[in-house]
Amino acid sequence: MMNRGGITETLAPPGTNSLEDRHVVDARHGQPSSYSTSTAGSEASSWIPQSVNNSFTGNGYSASSTYGYEQQTQPPRRDDMNGATEASSLSLGSTSVPQDYNGYMTYQNPTNSYGYGTTGYTGYYSGYQQQTNPSYSQPAGAYQSTSSPYQPVSSFQNTGSYPVPPSYSNSYYGSGDYQTAGTYPNSNYSTQTTWNDGNYANYSTYQYSNYPSTTSAYGSGNSAATSVQYQPQFKQWTDYHAPSEVSCAPGMENLSVASSSNPACPTPGVPNGTQASNSQPPPTAVPSWRPEPGLSGLPSQQPSVVAGAGHDNYWKQHAAPGFQNQNSAAGQSAFYQPMESKNAYGSYMDEQRSTSDQGSNLQYPVVHQAPQIHQAPQQISPALDPRRGSRVQIQTNPRIVSNLALGLTKTEKAGSGTTAAAKPAYIGVSLPKPSDKAMSDDASDPALKHAAFPKSLRGYVERALARCKDEAQIATSQEVLKELITSATADGTLYTQDWDAKPLFPLPDMDGLSNTLQTPPPLPTFRRSPGRRTKSRWEPLPEEKSVNKMPPLMTEPVKYGGYMNDRNRKPYVGNSESKDGLNTKNFLTAEQKTGSFQKPFKRQRLSDSLTTADNGDASSDSDKESSLTAFYSGAIGFSNTPEERKKRERRSKRFEKAHGNRVEINHFKPKSAVSANLYARRATAIVLSKTFEESGSKAVEDIDWDALTVRGTCQEIEKRYLRLTSAPDPATVRPEEVLEKALTMVQNSQKNYLYKCDQLKSIRQDLTVQRIRNKLTVKVYETHARLALEVGDLPEYNQCQSQLKTLYAEGIEGCHMEFSAYNLLCVILHSNNYRDLLSSMSRLSNDAKNDKAVKHALAVRRAVTTGNYVMFFGLYRTAPNLNSCLMDLFVDKMRYKAVNCMCRSYRPTVPVSYVAKVLGFAYASSVNGGSEEKDSVGLEECVDWLKAHGACLVADNNGEMQLDTKASSSSLYIPEPGGAVAHGDTSLAVNDFLTRASS
Amino acid sequence: MAAYLSMGEAHRRITDYLARFSDAVASQDVASLKPLLSLSSASPSLVSLADALNLLQDSNRLIKQSDRYSQFAEILAPLFRCLQNYRLHNLVDAYPAYEKAANAFIQEFRNWDSAWALEALYVIAYEIRVLAERADRELSANGKMPEKLKAAGSFLMKVFGVLAGKGPKRVGALYVTCQLFKVYFKLGTVHLCRSVIRSIETARIFDFEEFPQRDKVTYMYYTGRLEVYNENFTAADQKLSYALAHCNPHSEANIRMILKYLIPVKLSIGILPKDWLLERYNLVEYSNIVQALKRGDLRLLRSALEEHEDRFLRSGVYLVLEKLELQVYQRLLKKIYIIQKQKEPTKAHQMKLEVIIKALKWLEIDMDLDEVECIVAILIHKNLMKGYFAHKSKVVVLSKQDPFPKLTGKPVNA
């Protein structure tokens, strides 16, 4: 880092300008439209030479810078951008570096906003989509969209990130070169890059958030060159990954995300020997990246950049896989693919394994991310990845909060150590897989990923993709999803998050989509790798347990990402500005703020969005710093605008929630060792949210309580019901898709009611715990209510009925009429309160009154209130649904009343056959015109019943049984219930219940 | 605020109010205290005071400037706030302020040995209920959960607790009870009435007749309605008849409300109202039902019930009216019996089931043999018809003596 720093410093001065230029270029790249890349190209080349490491760090920066640029770029060219920035920042023209900074500052500010935006979608949405749409368009939109759900988390991060900006600025200053280098790659990647950047921004934000806690630890401890390097690398990687999406990028991403930490660790060394890295997965990855960005990527990019119109070219190239491919072809390509694949795979594998072992979610996510990245190019797979990314992000937030301390240290250490070690083997594995996967279609990758991912995530991805109208949208969505998932992986929230509840990100605009689409094509290689990765992910799942180390790694990766950023920034600061970095940072932040304010206006929304992205990165850095210093908090003040945005975003989120969308859950899944902290995390989450609010001056109402909802990770379909005595453990809670399966399983089960009831209760519990209230919930309750009715388990039925009442009231579809009929019957038959009956009757809508089941229920009521037993048993015969089950419960009472009535009014006798017919003992006969067998059965039953109730039976001359009404009228009584038990509730008599249930 | 209001004028109005309040309390002059608390009266003095308060925001300072006023600061300060909000039609905020003032007032009221301020307490109890109802309307119009009336219910319960003991204040308990009934009926939580009723009816120390007339009538009206819900027609008839007998004959609206429940009750015990009564009190929805009872026209009864189903369901008399069906059957059979008697006096007491089915068919009511048999069995069982049914021959054998006994004030045998 020092070296780098030095380099950067030296470079910085010129670099800054160049950086700016580059940024501009990058922006242009991102924006495709007008980029005079000439400078960029040259700069890029120079940058590349400067140092791969730098480039890495730079990449991270670059990404951010790119964002800024992009924003600027929208205007068009670098020059323009610069001019604009200058104008806005006042001093831009004056001091190259300062200017750069200013630019950065502004960018950062925007970035901050971005960070917010990411976190706070508002910024993104408004700025991004609008602004971005043009250039970033889809990607940005995607990001935005993704970010939107994430927002809560991201917002946190953002806050953290705010302070960070200074660091960025520092880094920018010092590492102008770095940045440029990074930028270049990014710029080269251009659109994709921007996307990635966006992702990165998210990552960084996440990381940032992590950082604050981690950072403090890290910053101090990790400040070590290695750590620094790692971070930079990671950042770079991330950036690369994201931006470069290019094959290299994927690898990078992989590394960065899950293994990123690992790669990063190795990377320091790795960077040097790219090929060597092949042996060492992480290293390889790094090298590959470097080559890409620096060598192949830069060159290619530069050309394109130079072309100015080149953006299109770039795009095309990307589309044609040219960039990445080209790069790889350049010789890097070899590296790339192998490297990437290997690295990625290795990392993936490692990650996956580790992930599986640990709260491996993180790792998985990482893996996913890598694939995603790769896929990102590809439309389909990208989508998945984005999702993963998003998840990762989300998860990260919570995790960050809780894990901050734990995760940071662990991740770093574990990440570095384990990853490096494991990687080789993994690499080997991964490589093959990649190829295979590569072979397989993108779809295969997604599928693979799906397997590895939580079902809910899959569902989420499917939902996200399902609404896409065309390929462009799909591609964009995939990008977004990729980011989402990557971030989620990084955060470790991949599995914890409630994807079902998570609102879908807004669909990116078509324009943006088209851009994204273009980008994807270049990534064929990536696809392969993703595919492989996905497979690997799947495979790893079982292996989760195996690697304990992996979990730490996984967490680390996420943290690393953050660290990387932080470190990068810090290193930069340290390097470039040396120890004054903090101060400078502070200044920078201040400047940035001011600058940002200025620029945003000038730059317009687009620029804001771009800046936001930058800010995202910067913010992450700033987060660390903020946590470190009070200054940052002061600096945060700048973020007022961003905060406001966050607020707005939150509010809008809330609306989304209100609409039934659920915001992601911040809870991490504590499957692994990390999980032990679940409760602590929650607590921390709350505290954090509070602190955030305080720092951000957010209203208490903005606390995202939904964030504290559990998201299950359990994949078991069968689960026994156990009344909770403590907060639910996500590891034992099943997510929605699993619950769906469980429901079908119960419905098709041949086992007795006790078993089904138990299963359904556990399903209900999982639903409640996860606050899932949708059609599935209704279905579960309906199923249970029907089952309970069939066996006469009224207490259970009543529970379901009352839940259904509120669920229907919320407008969730179900068999509303059927159950309002049941409800009516219940009131009629089991309540002596006419007021209840009246109110339930008066509440019936006209529609309901015309419903068959409800009509039947109303007729039953009439029969009951008038004591018309003939009518009652007639209705009993024709009862729809399970109405007869409820009527069953009233049959005895009705029969007794009827016999009483008959005994009073009939003289001298009534044939028992008539009684049996009228009182429903032999109803089959009346329907079928009399199967005598049934008749006789009904008759016998009737005789038994009459005798049991004290009726006097006599046989007439024909031997027909007659009810002696006069004699019976005084002798009728209601017998003691047969199965009477001491506690008075026969349903509690287990034996009896079992026989009933099993019958 | 049509006219310009000067600060001095505002100041004067506020201090004037404060002086009137403290004077009224000091002299225990409830007549002059009442209007000071009556929010909904919209008296000009209160309106102008509210305007003054909205102009002069530091009214609390005026309250505190003198010991005379500051001893009532807990009442007056929230009351002023309430007046301000009320004037601005912000009822949701006005309610809690009024409740706060009312709470402070009953604290004071508790400390007064005599019941001189009972009338003022009535005003408060009334105001708080009405204000809560209006605030709830505002809340639900804004899509929020109406909750104020519930709060008013628990506040009134507290007031009831202050009054329900022994002593001169007990006279006021029934008024509060009636306000509580109104709240509970409106909220649909009539089961909460039970505890209040128990406390009123079991306390024999205090004769019910000593309560004010208007409270007694209101109380009987509500308890009578409760009995209708319980289908306890004898008690319902007694209570509602009491209410009707003691109700101010000039308040026709109240009479109509009482009749709305009393008529179904009377019908179900076999007493039919005169047509002019239904017309005079605009209760024509019952006229067809009365007709059906007179004619034994089952079809008319059913159509009348269907026509006014919503109304009957809402007022809670639907089930009562539906049970009149048996009386209509009885009337129908009686008509058949009379016709048979005219044609063939010797066999008149034997009524064939086919004849009944035929008669029902004329009414376009299609019932099969079993069902008619069941109806006949029920009629006999319920003692609406004397005799027995011979299943073998499908013939109703009627008693020769008074085969169709009249209910004459007794409910149908349950």
Short mmCIF file of C-alpha atoms in Angstrom, two decimals, chain A residues 832-835 837-839 841-842 846 849 861-862 865-871 897 900-902 904-911 914 917-918 956 962, chain B residues 185 188 190 229-231 302 309-310 312-314 316 318-319 322-323 325 368 370-371 373-378 380-383 387-391 394:
data_model
loop_
_atom_site.label_atom_id
_atom_site.label_comp_id
_atom_site.label_asym_id
_atom_site.label_seq_id
_atom_site.Cartn_x
_atom_site.Cartn_y
_atom_site.Cartn_z
CA ASN A 832 -77.07 -18.08 22.28
CA ASN A 833 -76.49 -14.47 21.63
CA TYR A 834 -78.91 -13.21 19.08
CA ARG A 835 -77.03 -9.98 18.92
CA LEU A 837 -76.16 -13.43 15.04
CA LEU A 838 -77.82 -10.21 14.06
CA SER A 839 -74.57 -8.40 13.65
CA MET A 841 -76.13 -11.23 9.45
CA SER A 842 -76.23 -7.51 8.99
CA ASN A 846 -75.40 -8.75 -0.98
CA LYS A 849 -76.21 -13.38 0.54
CA ARG A 861 -80.21 -20.43 10.78
CA ARG A 862 -83.83 -20.09 9.87
CA THR A 865 -84.47 -20.40 15.04
CA THR A 866 -87.88 -21.67 14.04
CA GLY A 867 -87.17 -25.18 15.23
CA ASN A 868 -88.06 -26.58 11.83
CA TYR A 869 -86.35 -29.92 12.06
CA VAL A 870 -87.53 -31.13 8.70
CA MET A 871 -85.97 -28.18 7.06
CA LYS A 897 -85.90 -30.95 20.22
CA ASN A 900 -89.73 -33.64 22.08
CA CYS A 901 -91.94 -31.76 19.73
CA MET A 902 -93.23 -34.92 18.13
CA ARG A 904 -96.09 -33.52 22.29
CA SER A 905 -98.00 -33.19 19.06
CA TYR A 906 -98.33 -36.67 17.64
CA ARG A 907 -100.82 -39.15 18.87
CA PRO A 908 -100.88 -41.93 19.47
CA THR A 909 -97.72 -43.11 17.82
CA VAL A 910 -95.18 -42.19 15.20
CA PRO A 911 -93.44 -44.81 13.17
CA TYR A 914 -90.63 -41.77 9.80
CA LYS A 917 -86.28 -40.29 7.84
CA VAL A 918 -87.18 -36.89 9.13
CA ASP A 956 -97.42 -52.33 16.19
CA GLN A 962 -93.53 -47.12 16.75
CA PHE B 185 -74.88 0.65 21.95
CA GLY B 188 -71.74 -2.50 19.81
CA VAL B 190 -73.69 -3.94 24.88
CA TYR B 229 -81.89 -8.92 22.12
CA ASN B 230 -82.30 -11.61 24.69
CA GLU B 231 -85.77 -12.40 23.38
CA ARG B 302 -92.04 -12.96 4.20
CA GLU B 309 -84.40 -6.79 6.08
CA ASP B 310 -81.55 -4.35 6.41
CA PHE B 312 -84.73 -4.82 10.86
CA LEU B 313 -81.32 -6.35 11.09
CA ARG B 314 -79.78 -3.07 12.07
CA GLY B 316 -82.12 -5.87 15.89
CA TYR B 318 -85.40 -9.09 12.59
CA LEU B 319 -85.33 -12.32 14.51
CA GLU B 322 -89.26 -13.68 11.86
CA LYS B 323 -90.67 -15.65 14.73
CA GLU B 325 -94.26 -16.73 11.30
CA ASP B 368 -94.01 -30.70 1.10
CA ASP B 370 -93.16 -33.48 5.86
CA GLU B 371 -92.57 -29.81 6.26
CA GLU B 373 -96.38 -31.84 9.25
CA CYS B 374 -93.44 -30.38 11.03
CA ILE B 375 -95.04 -26.96 11.19
CA VAL B 376 -98.19 -28.41 12.60
CA ALA B 377 -96.19 -30.34 15.14
CA ILE B 378 -94.41 -27.19 16.15
CA ILE B 380 -99.03 -27.89 18.72
CA HIS B 381 -95.80 -28.08 20.58
CA LYS B 382 -95.72 -24.33 21.09
CA ASN B 383 -99.27 -24.35 22.24
CA GLY B 387 -104.93 -30.96 19.58
CA TYR B 388 -102.76 -33.63 18.15
CA PHE B 389 -101.54 -34.93 14.88
CA ALA B 390 -102.32 -38.39 13.66
CA HIS B 391 -99.42 -39.44 11.57
CA LYS B 394 -102.21 -37.22 8.19
#
